[in-house]
Amino acid sequence: MSSIKVADITKVYRKKPTPALNHLTLEIGNGMFGLLGKNGAGKSTLMKILTTLEQPTSGRAEICGIPLTQPGAIRNIIGYLPQNFAFYPNMKVTAALSYLATLANVPVREQRRRIEQLLDEVNLTAKANVKIQQLSGGMLQRLGIAQALINNPQLLIVDEPTAGLDPEERIRFRNLLTDFASSRTVLLSTHIVSDVEATTNRIGILEHGQLLFTGTTNELIDAATGHVFQALIPLEAAAQFKQTHQISEQVAQADQIRFRFIAGSSTRSPIAPTLEEAYLFLQAEQEGVLP
Ligand code: ADP
């Protein structure tokens, strides 16, 4: 059974002429699903609808078989880490989690054990009695995951979770999500391609509230195969070359620059696309800006 079924959802915000989501249909199974898209593509809007914080203008969705029209039942089975997770800075970590556990209807007699277990899972046991304002960005994100898992959800929804994390924290955070996704579902949104590269096997690309692509990362790369090229250009011609090509990478080499670029076609031999290039290709193709 699909964990998430989205059927023809449109969301129009008041005073906005273009819809944030435009007849979106999508099915997500178990495991980790990465929702990729530029800022403003509609990722947060979709997540807010799935968490029942926003209502769609039209269309339907189900989470583990429960329709959006039963928000209480949905909130019982999902955990949500919003984009800018913040909590009372003066509260201590354990006190904050107790407070949230109470809000999430975790019975008082179970709270202590549950909080200890969560702090262990997100590797914050040593910070249990520290004030939230003393946590680093990465620790705060991990506390965010702990609070999202407090009701032992079937589905975890995380919105742009790695923004502002250093590389080590980013990897630690990814591993945490991967562990969770081994038995349940994680929906992760990001505009950073490398966030989905290592961990998710299925991705969806959202643009202007519509799904540009859904499939595996390998399928995305296949879709761009034959559209990424390489050229060695003398320094004096480099500026002109950059103006007329969609560059994905450039590396200076003595008196030349090695460019990788994306194009509909080229007289040069194609090279294997990276996931990032495949993503750029798909977007450029959609916008009709490919040379
Ligand atoms: P993303 O998460 O991909 O950056 P969002 O879902 O936040 O995208 O935004 C999609 C579009 O909806 C944007 O044009 C944004 O300005 C608009 N939008 C989002 N939230 C609101 C809101 N509360 N009121 C009006 N417009 C909004």
PDB file of C-alpha atoms and ligand atoms in Angstrom:
ATOM      1  CA  MET A   1       0.000   0.000   0.000  1.00  0.00           C
ATOM      2  CA  SER A   2       1.204   3.517  -0.763  1.00  0.00           C
ATOM      3  CA  SER A   3       2.095   5.599   2.276  1.00  0.00           C
ATOM      4  CA  ILE A   4       1.071   8.805   0.568  1.00  0.00           C
ATOM      5  CA  LYS A   5      -1.429   9.230  -2.237  1.00  0.00           C
ATOM      6  CA  VAL A   6      -1.911  12.711  -3.644  1.00  0.00           C
ATOM      7  CA  ALA A   7      -4.690  13.029  -6.218  1.00  0.00           C
ATOM      8  CA  ASP A   8      -5.057  16.165  -8.335  1.00  0.00           C
ATOM      9  CA  ILE A   9      -4.257  18.647  -5.575  1.00  0.00           C
ATOM     10  CA  THR A  10      -4.322  22.350  -6.322  1.00  0.00           C
ATOM     11  CA  LYS A  11      -3.496  25.044  -3.812  1.00  0.00           C
ATOM     12  CA  VAL A  12      -4.149  28.691  -4.541  1.00  0.00           C
ATOM     13  CA  TYR A  13      -3.147  31.215  -1.895  1.00  0.00           C
ATOM     14  CA  ARG A  14      -5.168  34.342  -1.576  1.00  0.00           C
ATOM     15  CA  LYS A  15      -3.767  37.289  -3.546  1.00  0.00           C
ATOM     16  CA  LYS A  16      -1.470  34.984  -5.539  1.00  0.00           C
ATOM     17  CA  PRO A  17      -2.353  34.670  -9.216  1.00  0.00           C
ATOM     18  CA  THR A  18      -0.416  31.444  -9.816  1.00  0.00           C
ATOM     19  CA  PRO A  19      -1.223  28.306  -7.818  1.00  0.00           C
ATOM     20  CA  ALA A  20       1.436  27.020  -5.408  1.00  0.00           C
ATOM     21  CA  LEU A  21       0.366  23.480  -6.385  1.00  0.00           C
ATOM     22  CA  ASN A  22      -1.190  22.844  -9.751  1.00  0.00           C
ATOM     23  CA  HIS A  23      -3.154  19.582 -10.175  1.00  0.00           C
ATOM     24  CA  LEU A  24      -0.482  17.526  -8.455  1.00  0.00           C
ATOM     25  CA  THR A  25      -0.800  13.740  -8.452  1.00  0.00           C
ATOM     26  CA  LEU A  26       1.817  11.593  -6.704  1.00  0.00           C
ATOM     27  CA  GLU A  27       2.188   8.242  -4.920  1.00  0.00           C
ATOM     28  CA  ILE A  28       4.888   7.503  -2.411  1.00  0.00           C
ATOM     29  CA  GLY A  29       5.667   4.054  -0.976  1.00  0.00           C
ATOM     30  CA  ASN A  30       7.787   2.973   1.986  1.00  0.00           C
ATOM     31  CA  GLY A  31      11.359   4.184   2.381  1.00  0.00           C
ATOM     32  CA  MET A  32      12.871   7.585   1.706  1.00  0.00           C
ATOM     33  CA  PHE A  33      11.400   9.860  -0.933  1.00  0.00           C
ATOM     34  CA  GLY A  34      13.209  13.084  -1.858  1.00  0.00           C
ATOM     35  CA  LEU A  35      11.191  16.037  -3.076  1.00  0.00           C
ATOM     36  CA  LEU A  36      13.518  18.282  -5.008  1.00  0.00           C
ATOM     37  CA  GLY A  37      12.757  21.749  -6.303  1.00  0.00           C
ATOM     38  CA  LYS A  38      13.858  25.359  -6.345  1.00  0.00           C
ATOM     39  CA  ASN A  39      12.662  27.849  -3.761  1.00  0.00           C
ATOM     40  CA  GLY A  40       9.031  28.626  -4.414  1.00  0.00           C
ATOM     41  CA  ALA A  41       8.374  25.357  -6.284  1.00  0.00           C
ATOM     42  CA  GLY A  42       5.653  24.353  -3.815  1.00  0.00           C
ATOM     43  CA  LYS A  43       7.481  21.845  -1.579  1.00  0.00           C
ATOM     44  CA  SER A  44       6.530  23.401   1.750  1.00  0.00           C
ATOM     45  CA  THR A  45       2.963  23.862   0.588  1.00  0.00           C
ATOM     46  CA  LEU A  46       2.687  20.160  -0.216  1.00  0.00           C
ATOM     47  CA  MET A  47       4.164  19.234   3.151  1.00  0.00           C
ATOM     48  CA  LYS A  48       1.840  21.554   5.014  1.00  0.00           C
ATOM     49  CA  ILE A  49      -1.126  20.033   3.224  1.00  0.00           C
ATOM     50  CA  LEU A  50       0.023  16.506   4.043  1.00  0.00           C
ATOM     51  CA  THR A  51       0.468  17.454   7.696  1.00  0.00           C
ATOM     52  CA  THR A  52      -3.043  19.013   7.620  1.00  0.00           C
ATOM     53  CA  LEU A  53      -1.675  22.460   8.558  1.00  0.00           C
ATOM     54  CA  GLU A  54      -3.001  23.833   5.263  1.00  0.00           C
ATOM     55  CA  GLN A  55      -6.010  22.735   3.266  1.00  0.00           C
ATOM     56  CA  PRO A  56      -5.893  22.198  -0.482  1.00  0.00           C
ATOM     57  CA  THR A  57      -8.095  24.382  -2.665  1.00  0.00           C
ATOM     58  CA  SER A  58      -9.129  21.221  -4.511  1.00  0.00           C
ATOM     59  CA  GLY A  59      -8.070  17.597  -4.800  1.00  0.00           C
ATOM     60  CA  ARG A  60      -7.611  14.743  -2.348  1.00  0.00           C
ATOM     61  CA  ALA A  61      -4.834  12.996  -0.476  1.00  0.00           C
ATOM     62  CA  GLU A  62      -4.471  10.006   1.823  1.00  0.00           C
ATOM     63  CA  ILE A  63      -1.781   9.083   4.291  1.00  0.00           C
ATOM     64  CA  CYS A  64      -1.586   5.359   5.068  1.00  0.00           C
ATOM     65  CA  GLY A  65      -5.157   5.116   3.825  1.00  0.00           C
ATOM     66  CA  ILE A  66      -6.464   7.983   5.981  1.00  0.00           C
ATOM     67  CA  PRO A  67      -7.962  10.906   4.031  1.00  0.00           C
ATOM     68  CA  LEU A  68      -6.982  14.518   4.746  1.00  0.00           C
ATOM     69  CA  THR A  69     -10.527  15.061   5.933  1.00  0.00           C
ATOM     70  CA  GLN A  70      -9.536  13.249   9.154  1.00  0.00           C
ATOM     71  CA  PRO A  71      -6.776  15.560  10.399  1.00  0.00           C
ATOM     72  CA  GLY A  72      -6.741  14.169  13.949  1.00  0.00           C
ATOM     73  CA  ALA A  73      -6.115  10.629  12.729  1.00  0.00           C
ATOM     74  CA  ILE A  74      -3.424  11.829  10.339  1.00  0.00           C
ATOM     75  CA  ARG A  75      -1.588  13.804  12.998  1.00  0.00           C
ATOM     76  CA  ASN A  76      -1.461  10.678  15.142  1.00  0.00           C
ATOM     77  CA  ILE A  77       0.581   8.801  12.553  1.00  0.00           C
ATOM     78  CA  ILE A  78       2.892  11.485  11.199  1.00  0.00           C
ATOM     79  CA  GLY A  79       5.858  13.397  12.510  1.00  0.00           C
ATOM     80  CA  TYR A  80       6.835  16.756  11.039  1.00  0.00           C
ATOM     81  CA  LEU A  81      10.027  18.763  11.136  1.00  0.00           C
ATOM     82  CA  PRO A  82       9.215  22.201   9.702  1.00  0.00           C
ATOM     83  CA  GLN A  83      11.682  24.293   7.765  1.00  0.00           C
ATOM     84  CA  ASN A  84      12.748  26.586  10.577  1.00  0.00           C
ATOM     85  CA  PHE A  85      12.431  24.447  13.635  1.00  0.00           C
ATOM     86  CA  ALA A  86      12.720  26.584  16.741  1.00  0.00           C
ATOM     87  CA  PHE A  87      11.741  26.076  20.311  1.00  0.00           C
ATOM     88  CA  TYR A  88      11.772  28.061  23.527  1.00  0.00           C
ATOM     89  CA  PRO A  89      15.482  28.864  23.845  1.00  0.00           C
ATOM     90  CA  ASN A  90      15.459  28.879  27.635  1.00  0.00           C
ATOM     91  CA  MET A  91      13.925  25.439  27.993  1.00  0.00           C
ATOM     92  CA  LYS A  92      16.128  22.467  28.653  1.00  0.00           C
ATOM     93  CA  VAL A  93      16.135  19.674  26.091  1.00  0.00           C
ATOM     94  CA  THR A  94      14.344  17.103  28.258  1.00  0.00           C
ATOM     95  CA  ALA A  95      11.771  19.613  29.485  1.00  0.00           C
ATOM     96  CA  ALA A  96      10.977  20.628  25.916  1.00  0.00           C
ATOM     97  CA  LEU A  97      10.491  17.025  24.837  1.00  0.00           C
ATOM     98  CA  SER A  98       8.261  16.321  27.873  1.00  0.00           C
ATOM     99  CA  TYR A  99       6.132  19.301  26.973  1.00  0.00           C
ATOM    100  CA  LEU A 100       5.816  18.125  23.357  1.00  0.00           C
ATOM    101  CA  ALA A 101       5.145  14.546  24.464  1.00  0.00           C
ATOM    102  CA  THR A 102       2.225  15.800  26.530  1.00  0.00           C
ATOM    103  CA  LEU A 103       0.880  17.731  23.550  1.00  0.00           C
ATOM    104  CA  ALA A 104       1.239  14.570  21.449  1.00  0.00           C
ATOM    105  CA  ASN A 105      -0.781  12.558  24.017  1.00  0.00           C
ATOM    106  CA  VAL A 106       2.105  10.315  25.054  1.00  0.00           C
ATOM    107  CA  PRO A 107       0.987   8.898  28.456  1.00  0.00           C
ATOM    108  CA  VAL A 108       2.963  10.479  31.315  1.00  0.00           C
ATOM    109  CA  ARG A 109       4.202   7.085  32.587  1.00  0.00           C
ATOM    110  CA  GLU A 110       5.775   6.370  29.204  1.00  0.00           C
ATOM    111  CA  GLN A 111       7.298   9.786  28.614  1.00  0.00           C
ATOM    112  CA  ARG A 112      10.565   9.340  30.473  1.00  0.00           C
ATOM    113  CA  ARG A 113      11.496   6.111  28.744  1.00  0.00           C
ATOM    114  CA  ARG A 114      10.412   7.444  25.363  1.00  0.00           C
ATOM    115  CA  ILE A 115      12.467  10.637  25.737  1.00  0.00           C
ATOM    116  CA  GLU A 116      15.562   8.729  26.857  1.00  0.00           C
ATOM    117  CA  GLN A 117      15.215   6.418  23.889  1.00  0.00           C
ATOM    118  CA  LEU A 118      14.776   9.313  21.435  1.00  0.00           C
ATOM    119  CA  LEU A 119      17.729  11.259  22.821  1.00  0.00           C
ATOM    120  CA  ASP A 120      19.804   8.138  22.392  1.00  0.00           C
ATOM    121  CA  GLU A 121      18.588   7.671  18.793  1.00  0.00           C
ATOM    122  CA  VAL A 122      19.461  11.237  17.808  1.00  0.00           C
ATOM    123  CA  ASN A 123      22.666  11.156  19.824  1.00  0.00           C
ATOM    124  CA  LEU A 124      21.763  13.962  22.214  1.00  0.00           C
ATOM    125  CA  THR A 125      21.805  12.099  25.548  1.00  0.00           C
ATOM    126  CA  ALA A 126      24.780  14.181  26.696  1.00  0.00           C
ATOM    127  CA  LYS A 127      22.747  17.361  26.085  1.00  0.00           C
ATOM    128  CA  ALA A 128      19.606  16.262  27.955  1.00  0.00           C
ATOM    129  CA  ASN A 129      19.963  18.978  30.591  1.00  0.00           C
ATOM    130  CA  VAL A 130      21.317  21.727  28.381  1.00  0.00           C
ATOM    131  CA  LYS A 131      19.280  24.774  27.399  1.00  0.00           C
ATOM    132  CA  ILE A 132      18.102  24.764  23.796  1.00  0.00           C
ATOM    133  CA  GLN A 133      19.881  28.032  23.052  1.00  0.00           C
ATOM    134  CA  GLN A 134      23.195  26.302  23.745  1.00  0.00           C
ATOM    135  CA  LEU A 135      22.713  23.683  21.016  1.00  0.00           C
ATOM    136  CA  SER A 136      24.549  23.942  17.693  1.00  0.00           C
ATOM    137  CA  GLY A 137      22.548  24.098  14.445  1.00  0.00           C
ATOM    138  CA  GLY A 138      23.033  20.388  13.865  1.00  0.00           C
ATOM    139  CA  MET A 139      22.008  19.489  17.406  1.00  0.00           C
ATOM    140  CA  LEU A 140      18.900  21.630  17.059  1.00  0.00           C
ATOM    141  CA  GLN A 141      17.964  19.780  13.869  1.00  0.00           C
ATOM    142  CA  ARG A 142      18.428  16.460  15.644  1.00  0.00           C
ATOM    143  CA  LEU A 143      16.245  17.700  18.496  1.00  0.00           C
ATOM    144  CA  GLY A 144      13.749  18.596  15.771  1.00  0.00           C
ATOM    145  CA  ILE A 145      13.801  14.987  14.598  1.00  0.00           C
ATOM    146  CA  ALA A 146      13.386  13.746  18.166  1.00  0.00           C
ATOM    147  CA  GLN A 147      10.267  15.899  18.602  1.00  0.00           C
ATOM    148  CA  ALA A 148       8.919  14.726  15.230  1.00  0.00           C
ATOM    149  CA  LEU A 149       9.352  11.094  16.319  1.00  0.00           C
ATOM    150  CA  ILE A 150       7.794  11.527  19.733  1.00  0.00           C
ATOM    151  CA  ASN A 151       4.519   9.829  18.789  1.00  0.00           C
ATOM    152  CA  ASN A 152       6.324   6.983  16.999  1.00  0.00           C
ATOM    153  CA  PRO A 153       4.939   7.978  13.585  1.00  0.00           C
ATOM    154  CA  GLN A 154       4.538   5.860  10.457  1.00  0.00           C
ATOM    155  CA  LEU A 155       5.557   8.772   8.282  1.00  0.00           C
ATOM    156  CA  LEU A 156       8.164  11.428   8.909  1.00  0.00           C
ATOM    157  CA  ILE A 157       7.984  14.650   6.914  1.00  0.00           C
ATOM    158  CA  VAL A 158      11.059  16.883   6.943  1.00  0.00           C
ATOM    159  CA  ASP A 159      11.251  20.228   5.184  1.00  0.00           C
ATOM    160  CA  GLU A 160      14.699  21.418   3.983  1.00  0.00           C
ATOM    161  CA  PRO A 161      16.440  19.768   6.909  1.00  0.00           C
ATOM    162  CA  THR A 162      20.102  20.248   6.062  1.00  0.00           C
ATOM    163  CA  ALA A 163      20.207  23.977   5.338  1.00  0.00           C
ATOM    164  CA  GLY A 164      22.889  25.502   7.522  1.00  0.00           C
ATOM    165  CA  LEU A 165      24.416  22.225   8.665  1.00  0.00           C
ATOM    166  CA  ASP A 166      28.121  21.542   8.334  1.00  0.00           C
ATOM    167  CA  PRO A 167      29.132  18.473   6.269  1.00  0.00           C
ATOM    168  CA  GLU A 168      29.655  16.197   9.259  1.00  0.00           C
ATOM    169  CA  GLU A 169      26.276  17.090  10.763  1.00  0.00           C
ATOM    170  CA  ARG A 170      24.671  16.673   7.360  1.00  0.00           C
ATOM    171  CA  ILE A 171      25.918  13.100   7.073  1.00  0.00           C
ATOM    172  CA  ARG A 172      24.908  12.294  10.630  1.00  0.00           C
ATOM    173  CA  PHE A 173      21.461  13.710   9.943  1.00  0.00           C
ATOM    174  CA  ARG A 174      21.091  11.724   6.714  1.00  0.00           C
ATOM    175  CA  ASN A 175      22.032   8.512   8.493  1.00  0.00           C
ATOM    176  CA  LEU A 176      19.392   9.160  11.098  1.00  0.00           C
ATOM    177  CA  LEU A 177      16.743   9.525   8.412  1.00  0.00           C
ATOM    178  CA  THR A 178      17.965   6.445   6.559  1.00  0.00           C
ATOM    179  CA  ASP A 179      17.670   4.350   9.725  1.00  0.00           C
ATOM    180  CA  PHE A 180      14.119   5.527  10.235  1.00  0.00           C
ATOM    181  CA  ALA A 181      13.222   4.956   6.574  1.00  0.00           C
ATOM    182  CA  SER A 182      14.359   1.329   6.687  1.00  0.00           C
ATOM    183  CA  SER A 183      11.037   0.387   8.242  1.00  0.00           C
ATOM    184  CA  ARG A 184       8.803   3.400   7.616  1.00  0.00           C
ATOM    185  CA  THR A 185       8.424   6.349   5.259  1.00  0.00           C
ATOM    186  CA  VAL A 186      10.378   9.586   5.110  1.00  0.00           C
ATOM    187  CA  LEU A 187       9.383  12.450   2.851  1.00  0.00           C
ATOM    188  CA  LEU A 188      12.262  14.878   2.625  1.00  0.00           C
ATOM    189  CA  SER A 189      12.217  18.162   0.756  1.00  0.00           C
ATOM    190  CA  THR A 190      15.300  19.988  -0.375  1.00  0.00           C
ATOM    191  CA  HIS A 191      16.733  22.240  -3.070  1.00  0.00           C
ATOM    192  CA  ILE A 192      20.147  20.613  -2.640  1.00  0.00           C
ATOM    193  CA  VAL A 193      20.706  17.714  -5.019  1.00  0.00           C
ATOM    194  CA  SER A 194      23.365  16.040  -2.877  1.00  0.00           C
ATOM    195  CA  ASP A 195      20.805  15.695  -0.057  1.00  0.00           C
ATOM    196  CA  VAL A 196      18.885  13.148  -2.116  1.00  0.00           C
ATOM    197  CA  GLU A 197      21.838  11.608  -3.927  1.00  0.00           C
ATOM    198  CA  ALA A 198      23.192   9.441  -1.136  1.00  0.00           C
ATOM    199  CA  THR A 199      20.050   8.376   0.629  1.00  0.00           C
ATOM    200  CA  THR A 200      16.885   8.407  -1.400  1.00  0.00           C
ATOM    201  CA  ASN A 201      16.208   6.018  -4.208  1.00  0.00           C
ATOM    202  CA  ARG A 202      13.030   7.679  -5.371  1.00  0.00           C
ATOM    203  CA  ILE A 203      12.717  11.362  -6.042  1.00  0.00           C
ATOM    204  CA  GLY A 204      10.154  13.786  -7.341  1.00  0.00           C
ATOM    205  CA  ILE A 205      11.044  17.106  -8.928  1.00  0.00           C
ATOM    206  CA  LEU A 206       8.588  19.884  -8.337  1.00  0.00           C
ATOM    207  CA  GLU A 207       8.491  23.050 -10.407  1.00  0.00           C
ATOM    208  CA  HIS A 208       5.799  25.719 -10.385  1.00  0.00           C
ATOM    209  CA  GLY A 209       3.579  23.389  -8.378  1.00  0.00           C
ATOM    210  CA  GLN A 210       3.793  20.561 -10.904  1.00  0.00           C
ATOM    211  CA  LEU A 211       5.730  17.346 -10.952  1.00  0.00           C
ATOM    212  CA  LEU A 212       8.462  17.477 -13.603  1.00  0.00           C
ATOM    213  CA  PHE A 213       9.784  14.022 -12.872  1.00  0.00           C
ATOM    214  CA  THR A 214       9.271  11.096 -10.556  1.00  0.00           C
ATOM    215  CA  GLY A 215      11.411   7.983 -10.470  1.00  0.00           C
ATOM    216  CA  THR A 216      14.754   6.732  -9.234  1.00  0.00           C
ATOM    217  CA  THR A 217      17.922   8.816  -9.260  1.00  0.00           C
ATOM    218  CA  ASN A 218      19.282   6.458 -11.938  1.00  0.00           C
ATOM    219  CA  GLU A 219      16.243   7.084 -14.108  1.00  0.00           C
ATOM    220  CA  LEU A 220      16.811  10.829 -13.780  1.00  0.00           C
ATOM    221  CA  ILE A 221      20.414  10.385 -14.890  1.00  0.00           C
ATOM    222  CA  ASP A 222      19.241   8.227 -17.816  1.00  0.00           C
ATOM    223  CA  ALA A 223      16.861  10.997 -18.881  1.00  0.00           C
ATOM    224  CA  ALA A 224      19.792  13.407 -19.211  1.00  0.00           C
ATOM    225  CA  THR A 225      22.193  10.989 -20.845  1.00  0.00           C
ATOM    226  CA  GLY A 226      23.369  12.383 -24.172  1.00  0.00           C
ATOM    227  CA  HIS A 227      22.861  15.984 -23.027  1.00  0.00           C
ATOM    228  CA  VAL A 228      26.008  16.667 -21.008  1.00  0.00           C
ATOM    229  CA  PHE A 229      29.255  17.471 -22.795  1.00  0.00           C
ATOM    230  CA  GLN A 230      32.814  18.470 -22.077  1.00  0.00           C
ATOM    231  CA  ALA A 231      35.062  21.006 -23.789  1.00  0.00           C
ATOM    232  CA  LEU A 232      38.599  22.323 -23.263  1.00  0.00           C
ATOM    233  CA  ILE A 233      38.563  25.997 -24.171  1.00  0.00           C
ATOM    234  CA  PRO A 234      41.565  28.368 -24.314  1.00  0.00           C
ATOM    235  CA  LEU A 235      41.425  31.119 -21.682  1.00  0.00           C
ATOM    236  CA  GLU A 236      40.903  33.893 -24.214  1.00  0.00           C
ATOM    237  CA  ALA A 237      37.783  32.208 -25.634  1.00  0.00           C
ATOM    238  CA  ALA A 238      36.335  31.163 -22.262  1.00  0.00           C
ATOM    239  CA  ALA A 239      34.158  34.232 -21.633  1.00  0.00           C
ATOM    240  CA  GLN A 240      32.482  33.882 -25.014  1.00  0.00           C
ATOM    241  CA  PHE A 241      31.988  30.123 -24.496  1.00  0.00           C
ATOM    242  CA  LYS A 242      30.317  30.738 -21.125  1.00  0.00           C
ATOM    243  CA  GLN A 243      27.891  33.189 -22.661  1.00  0.00           C
ATOM    244  CA  THR A 244      26.688  30.740 -25.248  1.00  0.00           C
ATOM    245  CA  HIS A 245      26.572  27.542 -23.188  1.00  0.00           C
ATOM    246  CA  GLN A 246      24.804  26.343 -20.089  1.00  0.00           C
ATOM    247  CA  ILE A 247      27.797  25.530 -17.906  1.00  0.00           C
ATOM    248  CA  SER A 248      27.495  22.954 -15.134  1.00  0.00           C
ATOM    249  CA  GLU A 249      31.138  22.905 -14.052  1.00  0.00           C
ATOM    250  CA  GLN A 250      34.388  24.629 -14.891  1.00  0.00           C
ATOM    251  CA  VAL A 251      37.923  23.761 -13.858  1.00  0.00           C
ATOM    252  CA  ALA A 252      40.967  25.879 -14.713  1.00  0.00           C
ATOM    253  CA  GLN A 253      43.832  23.886 -16.249  1.00  0.00           C
ATOM    254  CA  ALA A 254      46.984  25.908 -17.051  1.00  0.00           C
ATOM    255  CA  ASP A 255      46.018  28.099 -20.028  1.00  0.00           C
ATOM    256  CA  GLN A 256      42.700  26.358 -20.660  1.00  0.00           C
ATOM    257  CA  ILE A 257      39.407  25.863 -18.909  1.00  0.00           C
ATOM    258  CA  ARG A 258      37.647  22.525 -18.864  1.00  0.00           C
ATOM    259  CA  PHE A 259      33.928  23.106 -19.073  1.00  0.00           C
ATOM    260  CA  ARG A 260      31.089  20.650 -18.563  1.00  0.00           C
ATOM    261  CA  PHE A 261      27.920  21.908 -20.135  1.00  0.00           C
ATOM    262  CA  ILE A 262      24.328  20.924 -20.776  1.00  0.00           C
ATOM    263  CA  ALA A 263      22.743  21.146 -24.193  1.00  0.00           C
ATOM    264  CA  GLY A 264      19.954  19.664 -26.274  1.00  0.00           C
ATOM    265  CA  SER A 265      22.630  18.492 -28.691  1.00  0.00           C
ATOM    266  CA  SER A 266      26.260  19.221 -29.530  1.00  0.00           C
ATOM    267  CA  THR A 267      28.920  18.192 -32.008  1.00  0.00           C
ATOM    268  CA  ARG A 268      31.071  17.091 -29.058  1.00  0.00           C
ATOM    269  CA  SER A 269      30.861  13.614 -27.522  1.00  0.00           C
ATOM    270  CA  PRO A 270      28.496  13.300 -24.595  1.00  0.00           C
ATOM    271  CA  ILE A 271      29.757  12.355 -21.131  1.00  0.00           C
ATOM    272  CA  ALA A 272      27.974  10.699 -18.201  1.00  0.00           C
ATOM    273  CA  PRO A 273      25.783  13.223 -16.345  1.00  0.00           C
ATOM    274  CA  THR A 274      25.986  13.694 -12.598  1.00  0.00           C
ATOM    275  CA  LEU A 275      22.679  13.765 -10.716  1.00  0.00           C
ATOM    276  CA  GLU A 276      23.045  17.523 -10.348  1.00  0.00           C
ATOM    277  CA  GLU A 277      23.479  17.914 -14.106  1.00  0.00           C
ATOM    278  CA  ALA A 278      20.514  15.675 -14.796  1.00  0.00           C
ATOM    279  CA  TYR A 279      18.440  17.907 -12.521  1.00  0.00           C
ATOM    280  CA  LEU A 280      19.681  21.059 -14.283  1.00  0.00           C
ATOM    281  CA  PHE A 281      18.983  19.487 -17.657  1.00  0.00           C
ATOM    282  CA  LEU A 282      15.413  18.633 -16.775  1.00  0.00           C
ATOM    283  CA  GLN A 283      14.727  22.140 -15.496  1.00  0.00           C
ATOM    284  CA  ALA A 284      16.375  23.849 -18.457  1.00  0.00           C
ATOM    285  CA  GLU A 285      14.497  21.600 -20.870  1.00  0.00           C
ATOM    286  CA  GLN A 286      11.220  22.461 -19.184  1.00  0.00           C
ATOM    287  CA  GLU A 287      11.967  26.179 -19.291  1.00  0.00           C
ATOM    288  CA  GLY A 288      12.943  25.886 -22.954  1.00  0.00           C
ATOM    289  CA  VAL A 289      16.309  27.572 -22.370  1.00  0.00           C
ATOM    290  CA  LEU A 290      18.585  24.868 -23.726  1.00  0.00           C
ATOM    291  CA  PRO A 291      20.893  25.851 -26.575  1.00  0.00           C
TER     292      PRO A 291
HETATM  293  P1  ADP B   1       9.094  25.848  -1.583  1.00  0.00           P
HETATM  294  O1  ADP B   1       8.866  25.155  -0.277  1.00  0.00           O
HETATM  295  O2  ADP B   1       9.354  24.912  -2.712  1.00  0.00           O
HETATM  296  O3  ADP B   1      10.131  26.932  -1.482  1.00  0.00           O
HETATM  297  P2  ADP B   1       6.486  27.084  -1.099  1.00  0.00           P
HETATM  298  O4  ADP B   1       5.492  25.992  -0.979  1.00  0.00           O
HETATM  299  O5  ADP B   1       6.987  27.710   0.169  1.00  0.00           O
HETATM  300  O6  ADP B   1       7.713  26.581  -1.992  1.00  0.00           O
HETATM  301  O7  ADP B   1       5.888  28.231  -2.001  1.00  0.00           O
HETATM  302  C1  ADP B   1       5.215  27.997  -3.234  1.00  0.00           C
HETATM  303  C2  ADP B   1       4.583  29.304  -3.687  1.00  0.00           C
HETATM  304  O8  ADP B   1       3.502  29.633  -2.813  1.00  0.00           O
HETATM  305  C3  ADP B   1       5.501  30.496  -3.686  1.00  0.00           C
HETATM  306  O9  ADP B   1       5.158  31.320  -4.775  1.00  0.00           O
HETATM  307  C4  ADP B   1       5.180  31.182  -2.379  1.00  0.00           C
HETATM  308  O10 ADP B   1       5.425  32.559  -2.461  1.00  0.00           O
HETATM  309  C5  ADP B   1       3.698  30.910  -2.234  1.00  0.00           C
HETATM  310  N1  ADP B   1       3.270  30.836  -0.826  1.00  0.00           N
HETATM  311  C6  ADP B   1       3.700  29.948   0.109  1.00  0.00           C
HETATM  312  N2  ADP B   1       3.074  30.155   1.286  1.00  0.00           N
HETATM  313  C7  ADP B   1       2.228  31.198   1.090  1.00  0.00           C
HETATM  314  C8  ADP B   1       1.282  31.894   1.927  1.00  0.00           C
HETATM  315  N3  ADP B   1       1.073  31.551   3.203  1.00  0.00           N
HETATM  316  N4  ADP B   1       0.585  32.917   1.369  1.00  0.00           N
HETATM  317  C9  ADP B   1       0.752  33.268   0.071  1.00  0.00           C
HETATM  318  N5  ADP B   1       1.615  32.652  -0.759  1.00  0.00           N
HETATM  319  C10 ADP B   1       2.354  31.640  -0.264  1.00  0.00           C
END
